[in-house]
Coordinates of N, CA, C and O in Angstrom, one line a residue:
X1 N 42.8 101.8 100.6 CA 43.8 102.7 101.1 C 44.7 103.2 100.0 O 45.2 102.4 99.2
X2 N 44.9 104.5 100.0 CA 45.8 105.1 98.9 C 47.2 105.0 99.3 O 47.6 105.2 100.4
X3 N 48.1 104.7 98.3 CA 49.5 104.6 98.5 C 50.0 105.9 99.0 O 49.5 107.0 98.6
X4 N 51.1 105.9 99.8 CA 51.7 107.1 100.4 C 53.2 107.1 100.1 O 53.8 106.1 99.8
X5 N 53.8 108.3 100.2 CA 55.2 108.4 100.1 C 55.8 107.5 101.2 O 55.4 107.4 102.3
X6 N 56.8 106.7 100.8 CA 57.5 105.8 101.7 C 57.0 104.3 101.5 O 57.6 103.4 102.0
X7 N 55.8 104.2 100.9 CA 55.3 102.8 100.6 C 56.0 102.1 99.4 O 56.4 102.8 98.5
X8 N 56.0 100.8 99.5 CA 56.5 100.0 98.3 C 55.3 99.9 97.4 O 54.1 99.8 97.8
X9 N 55.6 99.9 96.1 CA 54.5 99.7 95.1 C 54.0 98.2 95.2 O 54.8 97.3 95.5
X10 N 52.8 98.0 95.0 CA 52.2 96.7 95.0 C 52.7 95.9 93.7 O 53.0 96.5 92.7
X11 N 52.7 94.6 93.8 CA 53.1 93.8 92.7 C 51.9 93.8 91.7 O 50.8 93.8 92.0
X12 N 52.3 94.0 90.4 CA 51.3 94.1 89.3 C 52.0 93.7 88.0 O 53.3 93.6 88.0
X13 N 51.2 93.3 87.1 CA 51.8 93.0 85.7 C 51.1 93.9 84.7 O 49.9 94.0 84.6
X14 N 52.0 94.6 84.0 CA 51.5 95.5 82.9 C 51.7 94.7 81.6 O 52.3 93.7 81.5
X15 N 51.2 95.3 80.5 CA 51.5 94.8 79.2 C 52.2 95.9 78.4 O 51.8 97.1 78.5
X16 N 53.2 95.5 77.7 CA 54.0 96.4 76.8 C 54.1 95.8 75.4 O 53.9 94.6 75.3
X17 N 54.3 96.6 74.4 CA 54.6 96.0 73.1 C 56.0 95.7 72.9 O 56.9 96.6 73.2
X18 N 56.3 94.5 72.6 CA 57.7 94.0 72.4 C 57.8 93.6 70.9 O 56.8 93.7 70.1
X19 N 58.9 93.1 70.5 CA 59.1 92.7 69.1 C 58.2 91.7 68.6 O 57.8 91.7 67.4
X20 N 57.7 90.8 69.5 CA 56.8 89.8 69.1 C 55.3 90.1 69.4 O 54.5 89.2 69.3
X21 N 55.1 91.3 69.9 CA 53.7 91.7 70.3 C 53.6 92.0 71.7 O 54.6 92.3 72.4
X22 N 52.4 91.9 72.3 CA 52.2 92.2 73.7 C 53.0 91.3 74.6 O 53.1 90.0 74.4
X23 N 53.7 91.9 75.6 CA 54.6 91.2 76.5 C 54.2 91.6 77.9 O 54.1 92.8 78.2
X24 N 54.2 90.7 78.9 CA 54.0 91.1 80.3 C 55.3 91.7 80.9 O 56.4 91.4 80.5
X25 N 55.1 92.7 81.7 CA 56.2 93.3 82.4 C 55.8 93.6 83.9 O 54.7 94.3 84.1
X26 N 56.5 93.1 84.8 CA 56.1 93.2 86.2 C 56.5 94.5 86.8 O 57.4 95.2 86.3
X27 N 56.0 94.8 88.0 CA 56.4 95.9 88.8 C 57.9 95.9 89.0 O 58.6 96.9 88.8
X28 N 58.4 94.7 89.4 CA 59.9 94.5 89.6 C 60.7 94.8 88.3 O 61.7 95.4 88.4
X29 N 60.2 94.3 87.2 CA 60.9 94.6 85.9 C 61.0 96.1 85.6 O 62.1 96.5 85.1
X30 N 60.1 96.9 86.0 CA 60.1 98.3 85.7 C 60.8 99.1 86.8 O 61.6 100.0 86.4
X31 N 60.7 98.7 88.1 CA 61.1 99.6 89.1 C 62.3 99.1 89.9 O 63.0 99.9 90.6
X32 N 62.6 97.8 90.0 CA 63.6 97.3 90.8 C 65.0 97.8 90.4 O 65.4 97.8 89.3
X33 N 65.7 98.5 91.4 CA 67.0 99.0 91.2 C 67.1 100.2 90.3 O 68.2 100.6 89.9
X34 N 66.0 100.9 90.1 CA 65.9 102.0 89.2 C 65.2 103.2 89.9 O 64.4 103.0 90.8
X35 N 65.5 104.4 89.4 CA 64.8 105.6 89.7 C 63.9 105.9 88.5 O 64.4 106.2 87.5
X36 N 62.6 105.8 88.8 CA 61.6 105.9 87.7 C 60.6 107.0 88.0 O 60.0 107.0 89.1
X37 N 60.3 107.9 87.0 CA 59.2 108.8 87.1 C 58.0 108.0 86.5 O 58.1 107.6 85.3
X38 N 57.0 107.8 87.3 CA 55.8 107.2 86.8 C 54.7 108.2 86.7 O 54.3 108.9 87.6
X39 N 54.1 108.3 85.5 CA 53.0 109.3 85.2 C 51.8 108.4 84.9 O 51.8 107.5 84.0
X40 N 50.7 108.7 85.5 CA 49.4 108.0 85.2 C 48.4 109.0 84.7 O 48.3 110.2 85.1
X41 N 47.7 108.5 83.7 CA 46.6 109.4 83.0 C 45.3 108.6 83.0 O 45.3 107.3 82.9
X42 N 44.2 109.3 83.0 CA 42.9 108.6 82.9 C 42.7 107.9 81.6 O 42.1 106.8 81.5
X43 N 43.2 108.4 80.5 CA 43.0 107.8 79.2 C 43.9 108.3 78.1 O 44.0 109.5 77.9
X44 N 44.5 107.4 77.3 CA 45.2 107.8 76.1 C 44.3 108.6 75.2 O 43.1 108.3 75.1
X45 N 44.9 109.5 74.5 CA 44.2 110.3 73.5 C 43.1 111.2 74.0 O 42.5 112.0 73.3
X46 N 42.8 111.2 75.3 CA 41.8 112.1 75.9 C 42.4 113.5 75.9 O 43.6 113.7 75.9
X47 N 41.6 114.5 75.8 CA 42.1 115.9 75.6 C 43.2 116.4 76.6 O 44.3 116.8 76.2
X48 N 42.9 116.3 77.9 CA 43.9 116.7 78.9 C 45.2 115.9 78.8 O 46.3 116.4 78.8
X49 N 45.0 114.6 78.7 CA 46.2 113.7 78.6 C 47.0 113.9 77.4 O 48.2 114.0 77.5
X50 N 46.4 114.0 76.3 CA 47.1 114.1 75.0 C 47.6 115.5 74.7 O 48.7 115.6 74.1
X51 N 46.9 116.5 75.1 CA 47.3 117.9 74.8 C 48.1 118.6 75.9 O 48.9 119.5 75.6
X52 N 47.8 118.3 77.1 CA 48.4 119.0 78.3 C 49.4 118.2 79.1 O 50.3 118.8 79.6
X53 N 49.1 116.9 79.3 CA 49.9 116.2 80.3 C 51.1 115.5 79.7 O 52.3 115.8 80.0
X54 N 50.9 114.6 78.7 CA 52.0 113.9 78.1 C 53.0 114.8 77.4 O 54.2 114.6 77.5
X55 N 52.6 115.8 76.7 CA 53.6 116.6 75.9 C 54.7 117.2 76.8 O 55.8 117.3 76.4
X56 N 54.4 117.6 78.0 CA 55.4 118.1 78.9 C 56.5 117.1 79.2 O 57.7 117.5 79.3
X57 N 56.1 115.9 79.4 CA 57.1 114.8 79.6 C 57.9 114.5 78.4 O 59.1 114.2 78.5
X58 N 57.3 114.6 77.2 CA 58.0 114.4 76.0 C 59.0 115.5 75.8 O 60.2 115.3 75.5
X59 N 58.6 116.7 76.0 CA 59.5 117.9 75.8 C 60.6 118.0 76.9 O 61.7 118.3 76.6
X60 N 60.3 117.6 78.1 CA 61.2 117.8 79.2 C 61.9 116.4 79.6 O 62.6 116.4 80.6
X61 N 61.8 115.4 78.7 CA 62.4 114.1 79.0 C 63.9 114.2 79.3 O 64.3 113.7 80.3
X62 N 64.7 114.9 78.5 CA 66.1 115.0 78.8 C 66.4 115.7 80.1 O 67.3 115.3 80.8
X63 N 65.7 116.7 80.4 CA 65.9 117.4 81.7 C 65.6 116.5 82.9 O 66.3 116.6 83.9
X64 N 64.5 115.7 82.8 CA 64.2 114.8 83.8 C 65.3 113.7 84.0 O 65.7 113.4 85.1
X65 N 65.7 113.1 82.9 CA 66.7 112.1 82.9 C 68.0 112.6 83.5 O 68.8 111.9 84.1
X66 N 68.3 113.9 83.2 CA 69.5 114.5 83.7 C 69.6 114.6 85.2 O 70.7 114.9 85.8
X67 N 68.5 114.5 85.8 CA 68.4 114.5 87.3 C 68.6 113.2 87.9 O 68.2 113.0 89.1
X68 N 69.2 112.3 87.2 CA 69.5 110.9 87.8 C 68.4 110.0 87.7 O 68.3 109.0 88.4
X69 N 67.4 110.3 86.8 CA 66.3 109.4 86.6 C 66.6 108.4 85.5 O 67.2 108.7 84.5
X70 N 66.3 107.1 85.8 CA 66.6 106.1 84.8 C 65.6 105.9 83.7 O 65.9 105.5 82.6
X71 N 64.4 106.3 84.0 CA 63.3 106.1 83.0 C 62.1 106.9 83.4 O 61.9 107.2 84.5
X72 N 61.3 107.3 82.3 CA 60.0 107.8 82.5 C 59.0 106.8 82.0 O 59.2 106.3 80.9
X73 N 58.0 106.5 82.7 CA 57.0 105.5 82.3 C 55.6 106.2 82.5 O 55.4 107.0 83.4
X74 N 54.7 105.8 81.6 CA 53.3 106.3 81.6 C 52.4 105.1 81.7 O 52.6 104.1 80.9
X75 N 51.5 105.2 82.5 CA 50.5 104.1 82.7 C 49.1 104.6 82.5 O 48.8 105.8 82.9
X76 N 48.2 103.8 82.0 CA 46.8 104.1 81.9 C 46.0 102.9 81.8 O 46.5 101.8 81.4
X77 N 44.7 103.0 82.2 CA 43.8 101.9 82.0 C 43.3 101.8 80.6 O 42.2 102.3 80.3
X78 N 44.2 101.4 79.7 CA 43.9 101.2 78.3 C 44.6 99.9 77.9 O 45.6 99.5 78.6
X79 N 44.2 99.4 76.8 CA 44.9 98.2 76.3 C 46.3 98.5 75.7 O 46.5 99.7 75.4
X80 N 47.1 97.6 75.6 CA 48.5 97.7 75.1 C 48.5 98.3 73.7 O 49.4 99.1 73.4
X81 N 47.6 98.0 72.9 CA 47.6 98.5 71.5 C 47.2 100.0 71.4 O 47.8 100.7 70.6
X82 N 46.3 100.4 72.3 CA 46.0 101.8 72.3 C 47.2 102.6 72.8 O 47.6 103.7 72.3
X83 N 47.9 102.1 73.9 CA 49.0 102.8 74.4 C 50.2 102.9 73.4 O 50.9 103.9 73.3
X84 N 50.3 101.8 72.7 CA 51.4 101.8 71.6 C 51.1 102.8 70.5 O 51.9 103.6 70.1
X85 N 49.8 102.9 70.1 CA 49.4 103.9 69.1 C 49.6 105.3 69.7 O 50.0 106.2 69.0
X86 N 49.2 105.5 70.9 CA 49.4 106.8 71.5 C 50.8 107.3 71.6 O 51.1 108.4 71.3
X87 N 51.7 106.3 72.0 CA 53.1 106.7 72.1 C 53.7 107.2 70.8 O 54.4 108.1 70.7
X88 N 53.3 106.5 69.7 CA 53.7 106.9 68.4 C 53.1 108.2 68.0 O 53.8 109.1 67.4
X89 N 51.8 108.4 68.2 CA 51.2 109.6 67.8 C 51.7 110.8 68.5 O 51.7 111.9 68.0
X90 N 52.2 110.6 69.8 CA 52.7 111.7 70.6 C 54.2 111.9 70.4 O 54.7 112.9 71.0
X91 N 54.8 111.1 69.6 CA 56.3 111.2 69.5 C 57.0 111.0 70.8 O 58.0 111.7 71.0
X92 N 56.5 110.1 71.6 CA 57.1 109.9 72.9 C 58.2 108.8 72.9 O 58.2 108.0 73.8
X93 N 59.1 108.9 72.0 CA 60.2 108.0 71.9 C 61.0 108.0 73.2 O 61.3 109.1 73.7
X94 N 61.4 106.9 73.7 CA 62.2 106.9 74.9 C 61.4 106.9 76.2 O 62.0 106.9 77.3
X95 N 60.1 106.9 76.1 CA 59.2 106.9 77.3 C 58.5 105.5 77.3 O 58.1 105.1 76.2
X96 N 58.5 104.8 78.4 CA 57.9 103.5 78.5 C 56.4 103.7 78.7 O 56.0 104.5 79.6
X97 N 55.6 102.9 78.0 CA 54.2 102.9 78.2 C 53.7 101.6 78.7 O 54.0 100.5 78.1
X98 N 53.1 101.6 79.9 CA 52.7 100.4 80.6 C 51.2 100.3 80.7 O 50.5 101.1 81.3
X99 N 50.6 99.4 79.9 CA 49.2 99.2 79.9 C 48.7 98.5 81.1 O 49.1 97.4 81.5
X100 N 47.8 99.1 81.8 CA 47.1 98.5 83.0 C 45.6 98.3 82.6 O 44.7 98.9 83.1
X101 N 45.5 97.4 81.6 CA 44.2 97.2 80.9 C 43.0 97.0 81.7 O 41.9 97.4 81.4
X102 N 43.1 96.3 82.8 CA 42.0 96.0 83.7 C 42.0 96.9 84.9 O 41.1 96.8 85.8
X103 N 42.9 97.8 85.0 CA 43.0 98.7 86.2 C 43.5 98.1 87.4 O 43.3 98.7 88.5
X104 N 44.1 96.9 87.4 CA 44.5 96.3 88.6 C 45.6 97.1 89.3 O 45.5 97.1 90.6
X105 N 46.5 97.7 88.6 CA 47.6 98.5 89.3 C 46.9 99.7 89.9 O 47.2 100.0 91.1
X106 N 46.1 100.4 89.2 CA 45.4 101.6 89.7 C 44.6 101.3 91.0 O 44.7 102.0 92.0
X107 N 43.9 100.2 91.0 CA 43.1 99.8 92.1 C 44.0 99.4 93.3 O 43.7 99.8 94.4
X108 N 45.1 98.7 93.0 CA 46.0 98.3 94.1 C 46.7 99.5 94.8 O 47.0 99.5 96.0
X109 N 46.9 100.6 94.0 CA 47.4 101.8 94.6 C 46.4 102.6 95.3 O 46.7 103.5 96.1
X110 N 45.1 102.3 95.1 CA 44.0 103.1 95.7 C 43.9 104.4 94.9 O 43.3 105.4 95.4
X111 N 44.3 104.4 93.6 CA 44.3 105.6 92.8 C 43.4 105.4 91.6 O 43.7 106.0 90.5
X112 N 42.4 104.6 91.7 CA 41.5 104.4 90.6 C 40.3 105.4 90.8 O 40.1 106.0 91.9
X113 N 39.6 105.6 89.7 CA 38.5 106.5 89.8 C 37.4 106.0 88.9 O 37.6 105.2 87.9
X114 N 36.2 106.3 89.1 CA 35.0 105.9 88.4 C 34.7 106.9 87.3 O 34.2 108.0 87.6
X115 N 35.0 106.5 86.1 CA 34.7 107.4 84.9 C 33.4 106.9 84.2 O 33.2 107.3 83.0
X116 N 32.6 106.1 84.8 CA 31.4 105.6 84.1 C 30.4 106.7 83.7 O 29.7 106.5 82.7
X117 N 30.4 107.8 84.4 CA 29.5 108.9 84.0 C 29.9 109.5 82.7 O 29.1 110.1 82.0
X118 N 31.1 109.2 82.2 CA 31.6 109.7 81.0 C 31.8 108.6 80.0 O 32.4 108.8 78.9
X119 N 31.3 107.4 80.3 CA 31.4 106.3 79.4 C 32.8 105.7 79.4 O 33.2 105.0 78.4
X120 N 33.6 105.9 80.4 CA 35.0 105.5 80.4 C 35.3 104.3 81.3 O 36.4 103.8 81.4
X121 N 34.3 103.9 82.2 CA 34.6 102.8 83.1 C 35.5 103.2 84.2 O 35.7 104.4 84.5
X122 N 36.1 102.2 84.8 CA 37.1 102.5 85.9 C 38.4 102.9 85.3 O 38.9 102.2 84.4
X123 N 39.0 104.0 85.7 CA 40.2 104.5 85.2 C 41.2 104.8 86.3 O 40.9 104.7 87.5
X124 N 42.4 105.3 86.0 CA 43.4 105.7 86.9 C 43.2 107.2 87.2 O 42.8 108.0 86.2
X125 N 43.4 107.6 88.4 CA 43.5 109.1 88.7 C 44.7 109.6 88.0 O 45.7 108.8 87.6
X126 N 44.8 110.9 87.8 CA 46.0 111.5 87.2 C 47.0 111.8 88.3 O 46.7 112.5 89.3
X127 N 48.2 111.3 88.1 CA 49.3 111.5 89.1 C 50.6 111.4 88.5 O 50.8 110.9 87.3
X128 N 51.6 111.8 89.2 CA 53.0 111.6 88.9 C 53.7 111.2 90.2 O 53.4 111.8 91.2
X129 N 54.6 110.3 90.1 CA 55.4 109.9 91.2 C 56.8 109.6 90.9 O 57.1 109.2 89.7
X130 N 57.7 109.8 91.8 CA 59.1 109.3 91.7 C 59.2 108.0 92.5 O 58.8 108.0 93.7
X131 N 59.7 107.0 91.9 CA 59.8 105.7 92.5 C 61.3 105.3 92.5 O 61.9 105.3 91.4
X132 N 61.8 105.0 93.7 CA 63.2 104.6 93.8 C 63.2 103.1 94.3 O 62.8 102.9 95.4
X133 N 63.7 102.2 93.5 CA 63.8 100.8 93.8 C 62.5 100.3 94.4 O 62.4 99.6 95.4
X134 N 61.4 100.7 93.8 CA 60.0 100.2 94.1 C 59.4 101.0 95.3 O 58.3 100.7 95.7
X135 N 60.1 102.0 95.8 CA 59.5 102.8 96.9 C 59.1 104.2 96.4 O 59.9 104.8 95.7
X136 N 57.9 104.6 96.8 CA 57.4 105.9 96.4 C 58.1 107.0 97.2 O 58.1 107.0 98.4
X137 N 58.8 107.9 96.5 CA 59.5 109.0 97.1 C 58.8 110.4 97.0 O 58.9 111.2 97.8
X138 N 58.1 110.5 95.8 CA 57.3 111.8 95.6 C 56.0 111.3 95.0 O 56.0 110.4 94.2
X139 N 54.9 111.9 95.4 CA 53.6 111.5 94.9 C 52.7 112.8 94.7 O 52.4 113.4 95.7
X140 N 52.4 113.1 93.5 CA 51.6 114.3 93.2 C 50.3 113.8 92.5 O 50.4 113.4 91.3
X141 N 49.2 113.9 93.2 CA 47.9 113.4 92.7 C 47.0 114.7 92.4 O 46.9 115.5 93.3
X142 N 46.4 114.7 91.2 CA 45.5 115.8 90.9 C 44.2 115.6 91.6 O 43.7 114.5 91.8
X143 N 43.5 116.7 91.9 CA 42.2 116.6 92.6 C 41.1 116.5 91.6 O 39.9 116.3 92.0
X144 N 41.4 116.7 90.3 CA 40.3 116.5 89.3 C 41.0 116.0 88.0 O 42.1 116.3 87.7
X145 N 40.3 115.1 87.3 CA 41.0 114.4 86.1 C 41.2 115.4 85.0 O 42.1 115.1 84.1
X146 N 40.6 116.6 85.0 CA 40.8 117.5 83.9 C 42.0 118.5 84.2 O 42.4 119.3 83.3
X147 N 42.7 118.3 85.3 CA 43.9 119.1 85.7 C 45.1 118.3 85.4 O 45.2 117.1 85.7
X148 N 46.2 119.0 85.0 CA 47.5 118.4 84.9 C 48.6 119.3 85.4 O 49.6 119.6 84.8
X149 N 48.3 119.9 86.6 CA 49.2 120.9 87.2 C 50.2 120.2 88.2 O 51.4 120.3 87.9
X150 N 49.7 119.6 89.2 CA 50.5 119.0 90.2 C 51.3 117.8 89.6 O 52.4 117.5 90.1
X151 N 50.7 117.2 88.6 CA 51.4 116.0 88.0 C 52.1 116.3 86.7 O 52.6 115.3 86.1
X152 N 52.2 117.5 86.3 CA 52.9 117.9 85.1 C 54.4 117.8 85.2 O 54.9 117.7 86.3
X153 N 55.0 117.8 84.1 CA 56.5 117.7 84.1 C 57.2 118.8 84.9 O 58.2 118.6 85.6
X154 N 56.7 120.0 84.8 CA 57.3 121.2 85.5 C 57.3 121.0 87.0 O 58.2 121.2 87.7
X155 N 56.1 120.6 87.5 CA 56.0 120.4 88.9 C 56.8 119.2 89.4 O 57.5 119.3 90.4
X156 N 56.9 118.2 88.6 CA 57.8 117.0 89.0 C 59.2 117.4 89.0 O 60.0 117.0 89.9
X157 N 59.7 118.2 88.0 CA 61.0 118.6 87.9 C 61.4 119.4 89.2 O 62.5 119.3 89.7
X158 N 60.5 120.2 89.7 CA 60.8 121.0 90.9 C 60.9 120.1 92.1 O 61.7 120.4 93.0
X159 N 60.2 119.0 92.1 CA 60.3 118.0 93.2 C 61.5 117.2 93.2 O 61.9 116.6 94.2
X160 N 62.2 117.1 92.0 CA 63.4 116.3 91.9 C 64.5 117.1 92.5 O 65.6 116.9 92.6

């Protein structure tokens, strides 16, 4: 079953890069008591993700935060080292990158997709959501992984 507006996020553990290397970060660590824009992409460095989707959030970060948002987070079914390299390559300072390396979070949301036809395995669908204290308030899911319209920064700003 796919998560819906009004639902609580499932419990999951992401990996992030900390001063000592990879560190676990739970759903509560990221979302409890905060208003967070969560953006999910099928894969770091992939063309649509790298050229079309993430850049809007990097460019519009200040505008999004000015709307009372505490953080912008990006998640992908990639390992923590790939996401760390991607955040640096994209100049995404101030955006949190949450590695869902095994796709557990994507599967728990019901927003996983099968990318095996492209040699990518199980991945996350492309979406953007507003989460307030762990509850989904806005959810924009793309109907195709090559699109970044509904889940782009401009569309999300309109929903805020």
